[in-house]
Short mmCIF file of C-alpha atoms in Angstrom, two decimals:
data_model
loop_
_atom_site.label_atom_id
_atom_site.label_comp_id
_atom_site.label_asym_id
_atom_site.label_seq_id
_atom_site.Cartn_x
_atom_site.Cartn_y
_atom_site.Cartn_z
CA MET A 1370 71.94 74.53 55.40
CA GLY A 1371 71.11 78.14 56.11
CA LYS A 1372 71.76 77.72 59.82
CA GLY A 1373 75.05 75.97 59.16
CA GLY A 1374 76.05 78.76 56.77
CA ASN A 1375 75.16 81.44 59.33
CA LEU A 1376 77.10 79.60 62.01
CA SER A 1377 80.19 79.25 59.85
CA GLU A 1378 79.98 82.91 58.82
CA GLY A 1379 79.77 83.92 62.48
CA VAL A 1380 82.75 81.77 63.39
CA VAL A 1381 84.78 83.10 60.46
CA LYS A 1382 83.87 86.68 61.40
CA LYS A 1383 84.96 86.07 65.01
CA ILE A 1384 88.28 84.56 63.87
CA LEU A 1385 88.91 87.45 61.47
CA LEU A 1386 88.17 89.98 64.23
CA SER A 1387 90.56 88.19 66.61
CA TYR A 1388 93.31 88.22 63.98
CA THR A 1389 92.58 91.92 63.33
CA TYR A 1390 92.98 92.78 67.03
CA VAL A 1391 96.22 90.75 67.15
CA ALA A 1392 97.54 92.50 64.02
CA ILE A 1393 96.69 95.97 65.41
CA TRP A 1394 98.41 95.21 68.73
CA ILE A 1395 101.52 93.79 67.04
CA PHE A 1396 101.70 96.79 64.69
CA LEU A 1397 101.35 99.37 67.48
CA SER A 1398 103.71 97.57 69.88
CA PHE A 1399 106.22 97.20 67.05
CA THR A 1400 105.82 100.89 66.12
CA VAL A 1401 106.26 102.21 69.68
CA ILE A 1402 109.44 100.16 70.25
CA VAL A 1403 111.05 101.16 66.94
CA TYR A 1404 109.88 104.79 67.32
CA ASN A 1405 111.40 105.05 70.81
CA LYS A 1406 114.63 103.53 69.51
CA TYR A 1407 114.66 106.06 66.65
CA ILE A 1408 114.18 109.05 68.98
CA LEU A 1409 116.65 107.99 71.67
CA ASP A 1410 119.47 106.49 69.60
CA ARG A 1411 122.41 108.88 69.14
CA LYS A 1412 122.96 107.56 65.60
CA LEU A 1413 119.36 108.23 64.51
CA TYR A 1414 117.21 111.14 65.79
CA ASN A 1415 119.75 111.76 68.58
CA TRP A 1416 117.52 112.88 71.45
CA PRO A 1417 118.97 110.74 74.30
CA TYR A 1418 116.66 111.89 77.10
CA PRO A 1419 114.66 108.81 78.20
CA ILE A 1420 113.12 110.42 81.31
CA SER A 1421 111.90 113.38 79.24
CA LEU A 1422 110.42 111.08 76.60
CA THR A 1423 108.65 109.01 79.26
CA ILE A 1424 107.31 112.20 80.92
CA ILE A 1425 105.89 113.32 77.56
CA HIS A 1426 104.21 109.91 77.15
CA MET A 1427 102.74 109.96 80.67
CA ALA A 1428 101.48 113.56 80.36
CA PHE A 1429 99.82 112.76 77.02
CA CYS A 1430 98.33 109.45 78.20
CA SER A 1431 97.03 110.79 81.52
CA SER A 1432 95.38 113.75 79.75
CA LEU A 1433 93.64 111.54 77.19
CA ALA A 1434 92.67 109.02 79.88
CA TYR A 1435 91.06 111.84 81.91
CA LEU A 1436 89.04 112.91 78.86
CA LEU A 1437 87.89 109.36 78.15
CA VAL A 1438 86.92 108.64 81.78
CA ARG A 1439 85.56 111.99 83.01
CA VAL A 1440 84.43 113.89 79.92
CA PHE A 1441 83.40 111.33 77.30
CA LYS A 1442 82.66 108.62 79.92
CA VAL A 1443 83.88 105.79 77.66
CA VAL A 1444 84.65 103.72 80.77
CA GLU A 1445 83.53 104.02 84.37
CA PRO A 1446 86.09 105.05 87.03
CA VAL A 1447 86.89 102.64 89.85
CA THR A 1448 85.71 103.44 93.37
CA MET A 1449 88.92 104.69 94.99
CA THR A 1450 89.57 106.32 98.38
CA ILE A 1451 92.64 108.50 99.01
CA ASP A 1452 93.94 105.94 101.52
CA LEU A 1453 93.57 103.08 99.02
CA TYR A 1454 95.17 105.18 96.27
CA CYS A 1455 98.21 106.00 98.42
CA LYS A 1456 98.68 102.44 99.67
CA SER A 1457 97.93 100.55 96.46
CA VAL A 1458 98.24 102.72 93.35
CA VAL A 1459 101.18 104.95 94.34
CA PRO A 1460 103.65 102.03 94.88
CA ILE A 1461 102.63 100.61 91.49
CA GLY A 1462 103.13 104.06 89.93
CA LEU A 1463 106.64 104.23 91.43
CA LEU A 1464 107.57 100.81 90.03
CA TYR A 1465 106.08 101.70 86.64
CA ALA A 1466 108.08 104.94 86.52
CA PHE A 1467 111.38 103.11 87.13
CA SER A 1468 110.46 100.36 84.67
CA LEU A 1469 109.73 102.83 81.85
CA TRP A 1470 112.74 105.01 82.65
CA LEU A 1471 115.21 102.11 82.59
CA SER A 1472 113.69 100.33 79.59
CA ASN A 1473 113.73 103.51 77.48
CA SER A 1474 117.30 104.23 78.63
CA ALA A 1475 118.41 100.81 77.35
CA TYR A 1476 117.56 101.84 73.75
CA ILE A 1477 120.48 104.27 73.83
CA TYR A 1478 123.00 101.47 74.43
CA LEU A 1479 121.52 98.24 73.02
CA SER A 1480 120.04 97.05 69.73
CA VAL A 1481 116.31 96.43 69.42
CA SER A 1482 116.91 92.73 68.74
CA PHE A 1483 119.07 92.20 71.85
CA ILE A 1484 116.59 94.07 74.06
CA GLN A 1485 113.80 91.71 72.91
CA MET A 1486 116.04 88.75 73.77
CA LEU A 1487 116.66 90.12 77.27
CA LYS A 1488 112.91 90.66 77.75
CA ALA A 1489 112.50 86.87 77.52
CA LEU A 1490 113.61 86.89 81.18
CA MET A 1491 110.27 88.45 82.21
CA PRO A 1492 108.58 85.11 83.13
CA VAL A 1493 111.68 84.20 85.19
CA ALA A 1494 111.50 87.49 87.10
CA VAL A 1495 107.71 87.34 87.61
CA TYR A 1496 107.84 83.73 88.86
CA SER A 1497 110.82 84.33 91.17
CA ILE A 1498 109.31 87.47 92.71
CA GLY A 1499 105.93 85.71 92.95
CA VAL A 1500 107.55 82.87 94.93
CA MET A 1501 109.33 85.44 97.13
CA PHE A 1502 106.02 87.15 97.98
CA LYS A 1503 104.21 83.77 98.24
CA LYS A 1504 101.92 84.50 95.28
CA GLU A 1505 103.37 81.50 93.40
CA ASN A 1506 104.10 78.00 94.68
CA PHE A 1507 107.68 76.80 94.26
CA LYS A 1508 107.79 73.87 91.84
CA SER A 1509 111.03 72.19 90.82
CA ASP A 1510 109.90 71.60 87.21
CA THR A 1511 108.84 75.25 86.81
CA MET A 1512 112.15 76.43 88.28
CA ALA A 1513 114.01 74.12 85.90
CA ASN A 1514 112.12 75.76 83.04
CA MET A 1515 113.10 79.19 84.39
CA VAL A 1516 116.75 78.08 84.47
CA SER A 1517 116.53 76.96 80.82
CA ILE A 1518 115.15 80.37 79.82
CA SER A 1519 117.97 82.09 81.74
CA ILE A 1520 120.59 79.88 80.06
CA GLY A 1521 119.12 80.74 76.66
CA VAL A 1522 119.29 84.47 77.37
CA ALA A 1523 122.86 84.07 78.70
CA ILE A 1524 123.86 82.35 75.45
CA ALA A 1525 122.21 85.15 73.44
CA ALA A 1526 124.11 87.72 75.53
CA TYR A 1527 127.38 85.83 74.99
CA GLY A 1528 126.82 86.00 71.23
CA GLU A 1529 125.87 89.70 71.18
CA ALA A 1530 128.19 91.57 68.81
CA LYS A 1531 127.70 94.97 70.47
CA PHE A 1532 127.43 93.98 74.12
CA ASP A 1533 127.19 96.95 76.48
CA THR A 1534 127.31 96.18 80.22
CA TRP A 1535 125.54 99.38 81.29
CA GLY A 1536 122.78 98.85 78.73
CA VAL A 1537 122.27 95.25 79.91
CA MET A 1538 122.09 96.42 83.55
CA LEU A 1539 119.47 99.02 82.59
CA GLN A 1540 117.32 96.46 80.74
CA LEU A 1541 117.62 93.85 83.50
CA GLY A 1542 116.65 96.55 86.01
CA ALA A 1543 113.62 97.41 83.87
CA VAL A 1544 112.61 93.72 83.79
CA ALA A 1545 112.98 93.48 87.59
CA PHE A 1546 110.86 96.60 88.23
CA GLU A 1547 108.19 95.54 85.72
CA ALA A 1548 107.99 92.02 87.18
CA THR A 1549 107.69 93.47 90.70
CA ARG A 1550 104.94 95.81 89.44
CA LEU A 1551 102.97 92.87 88.00
CA VAL A 1552 103.22 90.94 91.28
CA MET A 1553 102.30 94.05 93.30
CA ILE A 1554 99.19 94.50 91.15
CA GLN A 1555 98.08 91.05 92.33
CA ILE A 1556 98.90 91.81 95.97
CA LEU A 1557 97.73 95.43 96.25
CA LEU A 1558 94.82 95.55 93.77
CA THR A 1559 93.53 92.18 92.53
CA SER A 1560 93.44 90.67 96.03
CA LYS A 1561 91.20 93.60 97.08
CA GLY A 1562 88.82 93.05 94.17
CA ILE A 1563 90.08 96.08 92.21
CA THR A 1564 90.65 95.59 88.50
CA PHE A 1565 91.85 98.18 85.99
CA ASN A 1566 91.49 98.10 82.24
CA PRO A 1567 94.27 99.91 80.30
CA ILE A 1568 92.31 103.20 80.23
CA THR A 1569 91.49 103.33 83.96
CA SER A 1570 95.01 102.08 84.66
CA LEU A 1571 96.44 105.13 82.87
CA TYR A 1572 93.85 107.37 84.54
CA TYR A 1573 95.00 106.38 88.03
CA VAL A 1574 98.64 105.32 87.56
CA ALA A 1575 99.98 107.75 84.91
CA PRO A 1576 99.65 110.95 87.03
CA CYS A 1577 101.61 109.57 90.01
CA CYS A 1578 104.09 107.97 87.58
CA LEU A 1579 104.53 111.46 86.10
CA VAL A 1580 105.30 112.90 89.54
CA PHE A 1581 107.88 110.19 90.30
CA LEU A 1582 109.60 110.77 86.94
CA PHE A 1583 109.69 114.52 87.46
CA ILE A 1584 111.94 114.18 90.53
CA PRO A 1585 114.93 112.50 88.79
CA TRP A 1586 114.29 114.59 85.66
CA ILE A 1587 115.03 117.80 87.62
CA PHE A 1588 118.48 116.52 88.62
CA VAL A 1589 119.46 114.27 85.69
CA GLU A 1590 118.10 115.68 82.44
CA TYR A 1591 116.87 119.21 83.11
CA PRO A 1592 120.42 120.66 83.44
CA LEU A 1593 121.41 119.01 80.14
CA LEU A 1594 118.28 120.19 78.32
CA LYS A 1595 118.73 123.71 79.68
CA ASP A 1596 122.23 123.93 78.20
CA THR A 1597 121.10 122.76 74.75
CA SER A 1598 118.34 123.64 72.31
CA SER A 1599 116.64 120.30 73.00
CA PHE A 1600 113.72 122.04 74.73
CA HIS A 1601 112.39 122.95 71.27
CA LEU A 1602 110.38 119.83 70.58
CA ASP A 1603 109.37 118.57 67.17
CA TRP A 1604 105.63 118.39 67.80
CA LEU A 1605 105.01 116.04 64.87
CA ILE A 1606 107.60 113.51 66.08
CA PHE A 1607 106.72 113.59 69.77
CA GLY A 1608 102.98 114.00 69.17
CA THR A 1609 102.72 110.94 66.92
CA ASN A 1610 105.05 108.98 69.21
CA SER A 1611 102.88 109.75 72.25
CA PHE A 1612 99.69 108.97 70.33
CA CYS A 1613 101.11 105.57 69.34
CA ALA A 1614 101.97 104.88 73.00
CA PHE A 1615 98.38 105.68 74.03
CA ALA A 1616 96.88 103.74 71.11
CA LEU A 1617 98.93 100.73 72.22
CA ASN A 1618 97.13 100.77 75.58
CA LEU A 1619 93.78 100.85 73.80
CA ALA A 1620 94.92 97.94 71.62
CA VAL A 1621 95.76 95.97 74.79
CA PHE A 1622 92.22 96.73 76.04
CA LEU A 1623 90.75 95.37 72.78
CA LEU A 1624 93.05 92.35 72.51
CA VAL A 1625 92.62 91.08 76.08
CA GLY A 1626 88.93 92.04 76.21
CA LYS A 1627 87.99 90.37 72.91
CA THR A 1628 90.39 87.41 73.01
CA SER A 1629 92.50 86.51 76.06
CA ALA A 1630 95.72 87.33 77.91
CA LEU A 1631 97.21 84.10 76.52
CA THR A 1632 96.52 85.31 72.96
CA MET A 1633 98.46 88.46 73.84
CA ASN A 1634 101.40 86.37 75.09
CA VAL A 1635 101.46 84.35 71.86
CA ALA A 1636 101.17 87.56 69.81
CA GLY A 1637 104.05 88.97 71.85
CA VAL A 1638 106.28 86.08 70.74
CA VAL A 1639 105.40 86.77 67.08
CA LYS A 1640 106.14 90.47 67.62
CA ASP A 1641 109.55 89.70 69.17
CA TRP A 1642 110.62 87.61 66.17
CA LEU A 1643 109.38 90.34 63.79
CA LEU A 1644 111.36 92.95 65.71
CA ILE A 1645 114.51 90.83 65.58
CA ALA A 1646 114.07 90.40 61.81
CA PHE A 1647 113.39 94.15 61.38
CA SER A 1648 116.37 95.10 63.55
CA TRP A 1649 118.64 92.89 61.43
CA SER A 1650 117.27 93.73 57.96
CA VAL A 1651 116.28 97.42 58.22
CA ILE A 1652 118.18 98.99 61.14
CA LYS A 1653 121.18 96.80 60.20
CA ASP A 1654 121.82 95.63 63.76
CA THR A 1655 124.15 92.63 63.94
CA VAL A 1656 122.32 89.42 64.85
CA THR A 1657 124.69 86.46 65.25
CA ALA A 1658 123.97 82.74 65.01
CA VAL A 1659 124.75 82.42 68.74
CA ASN A 1660 122.16 85.16 69.40
CA LEU A 1661 119.51 83.17 67.58
CA VAL A 1662 120.43 79.83 69.20
CA GLY A 1663 120.27 81.39 72.68
CA TYR A 1664 117.01 83.23 72.03
CA GLY A 1665 115.57 80.09 70.41
CA LEU A 1666 116.25 78.15 73.62
CA ALA A 1667 114.72 80.95 75.72
CA PHE A 1668 111.75 81.08 73.33
CA LEU A 1669 111.08 77.35 73.78
CA GLY A 1670 111.21 77.81 77.56
CA VAL A 1671 108.75 80.71 77.45
CA ALA A 1672 106.44 78.76 75.10
CA TYR A 1673 106.46 75.78 77.48
CA TYR A 1674 105.77 78.10 80.44
CA ASN A 1675 102.76 79.61 78.65
CA HIS A 1676 101.52 76.11 77.73
CA ALA A 1677 101.84 74.94 81.34
CA LYS A 1678 99.93 78.01 82.56
CA LEU A 1679 97.16 77.31 80.02
CA GLN A 1680 96.89 73.67 81.12
CA ALA A 1681 96.73 74.73 84.79
CA LEU A 1682 94.03 77.27 83.94
CA LYS A 1683 92.01 74.61 82.10
CA ALA A 1684 92.40 72.21 85.04
CA ASN A 1685 91.15 74.85 87.50
CA GLU A 1686 88.16 75.63 85.29
CA ALA A 1687 87.36 71.91 84.99
CA GLN A 1688 87.52 71.54 88.79
CA LYS A 1689 85.19 74.53 89.24
CA LYS A 1690 82.72 73.10 86.71
CA ALA A 1691 82.86 69.66 88.39
CA ALA A 1692 82.28 71.23 91.83
CA GLN A 1693 79.40 73.30 90.44
CA ALA A 1694 77.86 70.22 88.82
CA ALA A 1695 78.23 68.29 92.09
CA ASP A 1696 76.53 71.11 94.02
CA GLU A 1697 73.69 71.22 91.50
CA GLU A 1698 73.27 67.43 91.68
CA ALA A 1699 73.29 67.53 95.50
CA GLY A 1700 70.70 70.31 95.42
CA ARG A 1701 68.51 68.36 93.02
CA LEU A 1702 68.71 65.20 95.19
CA LEU A 1703 67.89 67.26 98.29
CA GLU A 1704 64.83 68.73 96.57
CA GLU A 1705 63.71 65.24 95.48
CA ARG A 1706 64.08 63.90 99.03
CA GLU A 1707 62.19 66.86 100.45
CA GLY A 1708 59.47 66.25 97.88
CA GLU A 1709 59.31 62.56 98.80
CA ASN A 1710 59.19 63.39 102.53
CA ASN A 1711 56.44 65.95 101.98
CA GLY A 1712 54.49 63.41 99.92
CA ALA A 1713 54.88 60.77 102.62
CA LYS A 1714 53.66 63.22 105.30
CA LYS A 1715 50.60 64.07 103.20
CA ASN A 1716 49.77 60.39 102.78
CA GLU A 1717 50.11 59.84 106.54
CA SER A 1718 47.82 62.79 107.32
CA GLN A 1719 45.23 61.56 104.82
CA ASN A 1720 45.30 58.04 106.36
#
């Protein structure tokens, strides 16, 4: 009874911790998105400088990441040569810079709810680019699923009350750059045995991302900021906003490390629906019935895609276990035969 009680308490504790990590990640992801919208939207805080906001985030995150890696030694740095950094990390930093720049820019033109609907295209972009770079195998059923997601997003876009072409182009560009970044991580880092957690990722990627953002900032936003009083930052607003952005990366570290990447995908779906509800009820963004029907269709496609990936992962693990079991059985039989042969030789020598 005691053992059963201890086991059940341990299981309950593990489940509660998992739900806690999920809740923290959803809260921080939710907060960062709404906070960025609040700062950038001309009808709210009215500070429409997405490159500047992203630069502030990257400067803050890279500084804290340096402290955690080099000073407090919370995590160990990855072995990295200058040649490897330039060939592998710098291209990822460039893609990350464009992804953040465009995605933050979209908040100026689009509602939070519609942006989340457009983000449903991420699996479509990742799969398509993966096939292009031969990191994914082309499958007709998977492509049909991608088409269904795209149709759902198209329906949601058709029903958008405040459709803005430039805003949609910015968000689709952000999705394309982010999807390319994810595929490039597989090609340039994972294939070479290099893995980053969110802290080491910021430590290596954020500084070069900062440099790439600084170049367009000089020509696009610096002249505008110079002619206004917008250089006088509200340290409370931008400090807490940057801290939330960094805390979100730590939450990703906890969530993926203590649960799984699939759990994060499922939690992301919950977060998207919460954001749509918040955008409609609090920010008073218009969410139409056509919006919801289209996003519902896209949501089902994404859910099926995640389910298919989980089944494929389970199948691969089962194959690995079966192969390992077969190798162990073959090794055991080989040892038995060797033992029998040795025994037979001893008997012959004795006779």
